[in-house]
mmCIF file of C-alpha atoms in Angstrom:
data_model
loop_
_atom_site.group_PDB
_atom_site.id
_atom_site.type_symbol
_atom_site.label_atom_id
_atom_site.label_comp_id
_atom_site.label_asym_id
_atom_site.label_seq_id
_atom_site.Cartn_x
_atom_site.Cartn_y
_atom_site.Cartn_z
ATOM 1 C CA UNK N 1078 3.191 214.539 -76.510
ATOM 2 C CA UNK N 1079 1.649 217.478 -75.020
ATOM 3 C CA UNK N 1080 -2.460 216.195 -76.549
ATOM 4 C CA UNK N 1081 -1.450 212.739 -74.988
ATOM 5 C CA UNK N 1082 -0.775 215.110 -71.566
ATOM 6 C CA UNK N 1083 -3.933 216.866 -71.902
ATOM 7 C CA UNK N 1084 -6.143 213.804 -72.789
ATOM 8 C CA UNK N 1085 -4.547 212.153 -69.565
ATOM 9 C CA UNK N 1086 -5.455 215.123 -67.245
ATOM 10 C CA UNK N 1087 -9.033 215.395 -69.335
ATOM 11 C CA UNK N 1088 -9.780 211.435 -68.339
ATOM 12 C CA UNK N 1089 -9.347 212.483 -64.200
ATOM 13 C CA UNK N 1090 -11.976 215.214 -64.649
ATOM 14 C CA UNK N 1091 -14.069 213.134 -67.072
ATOM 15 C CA UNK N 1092 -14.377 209.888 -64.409
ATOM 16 C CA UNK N 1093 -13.399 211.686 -60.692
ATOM 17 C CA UNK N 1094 -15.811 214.033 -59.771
ATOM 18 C CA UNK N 1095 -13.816 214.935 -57.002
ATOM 19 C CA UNK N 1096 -10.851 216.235 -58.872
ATOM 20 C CA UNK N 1097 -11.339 220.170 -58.320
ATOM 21 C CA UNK N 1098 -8.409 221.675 -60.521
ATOM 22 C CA UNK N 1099 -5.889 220.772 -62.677
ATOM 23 C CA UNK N 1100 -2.836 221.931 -60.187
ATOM 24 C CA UNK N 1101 -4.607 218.869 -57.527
ATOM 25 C CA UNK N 1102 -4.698 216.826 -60.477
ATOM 26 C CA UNK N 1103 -1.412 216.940 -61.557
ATOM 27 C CA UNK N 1104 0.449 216.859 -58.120
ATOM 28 C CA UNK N 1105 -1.976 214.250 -56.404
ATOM 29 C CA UNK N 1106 -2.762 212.079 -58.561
ATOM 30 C CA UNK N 1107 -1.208 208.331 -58.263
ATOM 31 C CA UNK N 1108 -2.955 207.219 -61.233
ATOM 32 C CA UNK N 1109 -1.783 209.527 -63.683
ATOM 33 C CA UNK N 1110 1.841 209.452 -62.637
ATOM 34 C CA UNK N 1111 1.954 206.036 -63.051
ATOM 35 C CA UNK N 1112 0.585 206.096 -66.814
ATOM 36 C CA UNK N 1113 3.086 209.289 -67.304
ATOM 37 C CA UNK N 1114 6.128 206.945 -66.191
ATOM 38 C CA UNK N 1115 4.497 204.087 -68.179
ATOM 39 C CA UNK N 1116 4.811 206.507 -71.600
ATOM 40 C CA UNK N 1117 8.578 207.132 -70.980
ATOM 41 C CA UNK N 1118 9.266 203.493 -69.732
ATOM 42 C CA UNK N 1119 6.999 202.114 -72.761
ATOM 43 C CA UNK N 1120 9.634 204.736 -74.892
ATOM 44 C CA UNK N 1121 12.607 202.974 -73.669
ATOM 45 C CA UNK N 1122 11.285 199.579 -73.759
ATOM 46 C CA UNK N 1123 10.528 200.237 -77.648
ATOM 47 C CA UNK N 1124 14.144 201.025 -78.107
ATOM 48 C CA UNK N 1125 15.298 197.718 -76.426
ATOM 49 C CA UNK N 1126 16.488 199.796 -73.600
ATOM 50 C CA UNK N 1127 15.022 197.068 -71.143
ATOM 51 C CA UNK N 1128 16.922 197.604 -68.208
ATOM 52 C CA UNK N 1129 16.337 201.701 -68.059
ATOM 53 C CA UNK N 1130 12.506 200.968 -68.903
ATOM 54 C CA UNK N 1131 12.338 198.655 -65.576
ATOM 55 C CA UNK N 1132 13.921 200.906 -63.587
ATOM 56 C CA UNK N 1133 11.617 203.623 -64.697
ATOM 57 C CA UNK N 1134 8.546 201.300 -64.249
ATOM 58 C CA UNK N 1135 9.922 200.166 -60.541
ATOM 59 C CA UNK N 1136 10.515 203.748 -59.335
ATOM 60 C CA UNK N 1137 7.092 204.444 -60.742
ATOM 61 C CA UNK N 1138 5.772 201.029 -58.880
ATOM 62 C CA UNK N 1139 7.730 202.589 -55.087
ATOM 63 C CA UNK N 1140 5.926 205.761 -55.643
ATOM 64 C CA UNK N 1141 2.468 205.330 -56.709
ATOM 65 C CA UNK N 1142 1.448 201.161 -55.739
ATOM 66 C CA UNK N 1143 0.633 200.607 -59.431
ATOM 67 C CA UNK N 1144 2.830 197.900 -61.749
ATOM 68 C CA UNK N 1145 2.907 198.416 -65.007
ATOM 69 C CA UNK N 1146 5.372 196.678 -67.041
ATOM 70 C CA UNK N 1147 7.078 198.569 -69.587
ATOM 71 C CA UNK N 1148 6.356 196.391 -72.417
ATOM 72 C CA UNK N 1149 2.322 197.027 -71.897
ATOM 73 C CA UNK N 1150 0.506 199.193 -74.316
ATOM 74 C CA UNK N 1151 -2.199 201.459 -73.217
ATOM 75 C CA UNK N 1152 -4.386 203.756 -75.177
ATOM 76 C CA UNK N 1153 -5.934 207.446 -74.485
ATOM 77 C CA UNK N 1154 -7.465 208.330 -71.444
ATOM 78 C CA UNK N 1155 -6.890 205.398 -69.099
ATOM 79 C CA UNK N 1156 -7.584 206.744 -65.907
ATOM 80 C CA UNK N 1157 -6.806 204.554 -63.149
ATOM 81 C CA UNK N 1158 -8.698 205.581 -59.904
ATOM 82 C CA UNK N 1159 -7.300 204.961 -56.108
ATOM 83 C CA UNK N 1160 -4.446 202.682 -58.026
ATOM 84 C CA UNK N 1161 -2.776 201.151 -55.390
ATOM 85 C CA UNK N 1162 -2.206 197.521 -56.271
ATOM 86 C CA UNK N 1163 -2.769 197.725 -59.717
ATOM 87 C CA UNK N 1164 -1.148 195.248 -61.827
ATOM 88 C CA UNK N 1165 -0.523 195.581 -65.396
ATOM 89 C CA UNK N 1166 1.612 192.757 -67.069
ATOM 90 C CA UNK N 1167 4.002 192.735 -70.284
ATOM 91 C CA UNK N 1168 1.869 191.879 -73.229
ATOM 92 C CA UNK N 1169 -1.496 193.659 -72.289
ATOM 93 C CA UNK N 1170 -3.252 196.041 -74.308
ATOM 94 C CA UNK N 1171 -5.403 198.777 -72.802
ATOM 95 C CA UNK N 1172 -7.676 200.347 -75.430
ATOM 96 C CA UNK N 1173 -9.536 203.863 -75.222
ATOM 97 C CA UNK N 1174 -11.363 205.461 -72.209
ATOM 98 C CA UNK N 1175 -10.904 202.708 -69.669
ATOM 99 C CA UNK N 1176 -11.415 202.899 -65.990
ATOM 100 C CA UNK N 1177 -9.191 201.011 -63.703
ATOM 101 C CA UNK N 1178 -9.914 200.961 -60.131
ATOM 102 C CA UNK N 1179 -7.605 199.846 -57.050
ATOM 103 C CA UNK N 1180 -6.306 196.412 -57.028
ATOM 104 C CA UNK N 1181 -7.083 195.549 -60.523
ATOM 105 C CA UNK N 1182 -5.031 192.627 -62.107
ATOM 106 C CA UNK N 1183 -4.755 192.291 -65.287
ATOM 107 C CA UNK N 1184 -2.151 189.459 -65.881
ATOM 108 C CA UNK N 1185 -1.306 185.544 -66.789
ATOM 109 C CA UNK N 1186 -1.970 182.330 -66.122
ATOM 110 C CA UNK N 1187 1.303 180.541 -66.267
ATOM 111 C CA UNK N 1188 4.858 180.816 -67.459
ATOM 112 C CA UNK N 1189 3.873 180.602 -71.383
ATOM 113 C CA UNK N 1190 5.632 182.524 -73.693
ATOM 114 C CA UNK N 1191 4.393 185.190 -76.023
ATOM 115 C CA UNK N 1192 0.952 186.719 -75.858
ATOM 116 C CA UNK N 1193 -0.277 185.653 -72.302
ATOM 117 C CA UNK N 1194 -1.942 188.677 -70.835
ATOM 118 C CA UNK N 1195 -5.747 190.426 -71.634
ATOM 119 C CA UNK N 1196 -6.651 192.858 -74.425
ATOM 120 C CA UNK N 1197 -8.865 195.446 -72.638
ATOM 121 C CA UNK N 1198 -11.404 197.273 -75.433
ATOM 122 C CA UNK N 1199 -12.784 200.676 -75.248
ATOM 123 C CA UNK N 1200 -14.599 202.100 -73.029
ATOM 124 C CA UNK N 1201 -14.338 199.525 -70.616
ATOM 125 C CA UNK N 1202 -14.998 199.809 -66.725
ATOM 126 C CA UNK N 1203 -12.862 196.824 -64.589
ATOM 127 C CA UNK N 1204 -13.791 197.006 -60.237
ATOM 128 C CA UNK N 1205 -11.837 197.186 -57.172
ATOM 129 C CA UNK N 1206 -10.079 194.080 -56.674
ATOM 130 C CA UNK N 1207 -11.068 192.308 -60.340
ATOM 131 C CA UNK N 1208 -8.876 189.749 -62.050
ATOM 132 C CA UNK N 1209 -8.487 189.227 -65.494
ATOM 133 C CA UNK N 1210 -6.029 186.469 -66.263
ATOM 134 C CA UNK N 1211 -5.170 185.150 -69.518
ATOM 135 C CA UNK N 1212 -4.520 186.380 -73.114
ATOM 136 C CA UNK N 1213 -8.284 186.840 -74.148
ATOM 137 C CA UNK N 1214 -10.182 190.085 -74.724
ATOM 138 C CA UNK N 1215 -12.812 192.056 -72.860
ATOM 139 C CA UNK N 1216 -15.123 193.486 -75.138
ATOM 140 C CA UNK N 1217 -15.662 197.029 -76.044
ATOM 141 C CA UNK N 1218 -18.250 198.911 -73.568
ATOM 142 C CA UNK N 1219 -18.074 195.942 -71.059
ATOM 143 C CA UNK N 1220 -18.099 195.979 -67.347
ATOM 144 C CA UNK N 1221 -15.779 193.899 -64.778
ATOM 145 C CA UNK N 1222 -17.569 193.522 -61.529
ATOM 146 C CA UNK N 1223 -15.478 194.375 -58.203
ATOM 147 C CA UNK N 1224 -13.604 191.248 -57.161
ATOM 148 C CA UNK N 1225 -14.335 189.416 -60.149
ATOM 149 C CA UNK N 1226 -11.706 186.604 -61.493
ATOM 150 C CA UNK N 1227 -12.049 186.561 -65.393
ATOM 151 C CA UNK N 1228 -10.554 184.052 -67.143
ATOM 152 C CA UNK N 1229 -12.600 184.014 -70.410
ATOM 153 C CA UNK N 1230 -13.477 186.136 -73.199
ATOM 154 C CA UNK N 1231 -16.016 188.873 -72.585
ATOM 155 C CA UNK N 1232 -18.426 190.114 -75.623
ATOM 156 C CA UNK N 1233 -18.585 193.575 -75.644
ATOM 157 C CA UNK N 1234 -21.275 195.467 -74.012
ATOM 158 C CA UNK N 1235 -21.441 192.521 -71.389
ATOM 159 C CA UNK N 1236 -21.575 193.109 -67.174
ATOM 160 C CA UNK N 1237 -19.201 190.159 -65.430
ATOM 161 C CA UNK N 1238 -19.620 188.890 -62.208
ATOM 162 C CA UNK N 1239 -18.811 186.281 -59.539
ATOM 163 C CA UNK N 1240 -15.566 183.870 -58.967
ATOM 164 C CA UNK N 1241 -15.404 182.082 -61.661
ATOM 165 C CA UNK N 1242 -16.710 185.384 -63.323
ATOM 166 C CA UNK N 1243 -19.809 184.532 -65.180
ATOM 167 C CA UNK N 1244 -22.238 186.959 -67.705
ATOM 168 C CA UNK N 1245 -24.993 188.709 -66.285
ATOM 169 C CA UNK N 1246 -25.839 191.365 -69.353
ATOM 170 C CA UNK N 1247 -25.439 190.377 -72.968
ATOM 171 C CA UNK N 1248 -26.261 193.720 -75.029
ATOM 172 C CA UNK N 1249 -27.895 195.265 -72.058
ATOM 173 C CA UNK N 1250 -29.930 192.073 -72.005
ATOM 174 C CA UNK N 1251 -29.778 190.060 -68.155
ATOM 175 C CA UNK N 1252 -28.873 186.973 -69.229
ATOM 176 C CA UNK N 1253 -30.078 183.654 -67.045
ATOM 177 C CA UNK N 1254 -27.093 183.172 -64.148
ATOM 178 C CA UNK N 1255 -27.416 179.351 -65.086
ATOM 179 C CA UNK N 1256 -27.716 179.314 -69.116
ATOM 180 C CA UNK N 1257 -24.198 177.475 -69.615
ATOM 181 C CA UNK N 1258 -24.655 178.376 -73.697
ATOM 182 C CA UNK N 1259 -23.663 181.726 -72.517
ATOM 183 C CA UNK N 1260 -20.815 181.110 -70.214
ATOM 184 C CA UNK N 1261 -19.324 177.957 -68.411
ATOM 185 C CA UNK N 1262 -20.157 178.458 -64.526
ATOM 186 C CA UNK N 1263 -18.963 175.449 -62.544
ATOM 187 C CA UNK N 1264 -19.832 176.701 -59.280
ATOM 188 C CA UNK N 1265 -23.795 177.147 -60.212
ATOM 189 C CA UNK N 1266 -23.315 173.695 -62.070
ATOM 190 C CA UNK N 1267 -22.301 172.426 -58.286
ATOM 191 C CA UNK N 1268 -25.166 173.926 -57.281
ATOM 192 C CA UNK N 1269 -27.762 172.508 -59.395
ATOM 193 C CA UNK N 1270 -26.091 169.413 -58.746
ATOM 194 C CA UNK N 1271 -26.791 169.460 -55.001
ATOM 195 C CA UNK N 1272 -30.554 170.753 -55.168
ATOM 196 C CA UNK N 1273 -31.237 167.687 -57.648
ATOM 197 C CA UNK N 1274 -29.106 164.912 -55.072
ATOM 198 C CA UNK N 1275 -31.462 166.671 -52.130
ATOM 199 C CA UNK N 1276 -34.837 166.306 -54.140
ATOM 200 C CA UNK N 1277 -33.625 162.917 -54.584
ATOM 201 C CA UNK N 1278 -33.225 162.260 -51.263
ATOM 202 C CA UNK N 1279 -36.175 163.549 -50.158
ATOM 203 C CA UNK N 1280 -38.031 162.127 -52.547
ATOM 204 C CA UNK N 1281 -36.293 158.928 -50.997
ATOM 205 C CA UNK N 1282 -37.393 159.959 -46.975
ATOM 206 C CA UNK N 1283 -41.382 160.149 -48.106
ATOM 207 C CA UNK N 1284 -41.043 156.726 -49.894
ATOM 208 C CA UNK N 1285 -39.375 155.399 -46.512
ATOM 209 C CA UNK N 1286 -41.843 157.025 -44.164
ATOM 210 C CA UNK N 1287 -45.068 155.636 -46.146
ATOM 211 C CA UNK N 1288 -43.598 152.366 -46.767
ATOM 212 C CA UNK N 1289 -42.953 152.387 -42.864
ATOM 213 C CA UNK N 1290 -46.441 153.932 -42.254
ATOM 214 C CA UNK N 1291 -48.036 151.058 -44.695
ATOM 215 C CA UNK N 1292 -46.436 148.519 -42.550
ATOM 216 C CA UNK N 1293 -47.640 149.317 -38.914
#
């Protein structure tokens, strides 16, 4: 228990370079409370002690602004920075080494039973504001743009963007914003869509105006 303490208090200094000592860190620190509560909640909930692991997890919640169900499993050194709004649902998993910053969701899509929330990897980085809905995984190494809705599987070592989110680095590779192989963007399909009906139209005016020009 006390390594899973230390590796806690070792992620803050590790991804905040303004944490200064480990007295600040401990006492001021919303983030790490919460994922302190979340180990003795996550204890209870193991046990089938439901009730005592929600009201662990919703003192936890009034305290710090970050959710995390009970039932969630998170790995060593998450380190969730400025958490407030932070949503964690029931059946996620949070690998190794990831970042969380405020107003991260990571939760469902519907009322589905069983597995219906993300599987973070290691090492991953999710933005302010990001949502990842759905039970699908985000790859090891990846990163979640700010304000980015996710609602597809993520290869690891990939950057995600945009609402819908869409890949912009395969591998460290940019990949093309409108290569569809890669990943299903319907707003830049919208897009293309229009530039080709206003080519078409225009296209349309210059046969007009020299027909009309022909004429007089």
């Amino acid at each position: 228990m006390f390594r899973r303490i230390k590796s806690d208090i070792e992620a803050v200094f590790e991804n905040d370079p303004a944490a200064r000592s480990i007295f600040e860190v401990i006492f001021t620190y919303s983030g790490l409370h919460a994922v302190w509560a979340h180990r003795i909640a996550h204890w209870f909930f193991n046990r089938r002690m439901y009730t005592i692991a929600r009201l662990i997890s919703q003192v936890s919640r009034f305290f710090t602004g970050i959710e995390i169900h009970p039932g969630a499993r998170i790995g060593n050194k998450l380190f969730i920075d400025h958490g407030m709004g932070v949503v964690i649902g029931e059946t996620c998993e949070i690998g190794d080494n990831v970042v969380l910053y405020q107003g991260v969701t990571l939760g469902g899509t519907g009322k589905e039973k069983g597995k219906r929330h993300p599987t973070i990897g290691n090492n991953v980085v999710i933005g302010s504001g990001a949502k990842i809905l759905g039970s699908f995984k985000i790859g090891d190494y990846s990163y979640v743009g700010a304000n980015a809705v996710v609602l597809q599987e993520v290869p690891p070592h990939s950057t995600v963007v945009g609402i819908p989110g869409r890949l912009v680095r395969k591998n460290g590779v940019r990949v093309d914003k409108l290569d569809h192989r890669v990943h299903d963007d319907p707003l830049a399909d919208q897009i293309r869509q229009l530039q080709q009906q206003v080519e078409q139209l225009k296209a349309e005016l210059e046969r007009l105006r020299r027909h009309n020009g022909e004429e007089a």
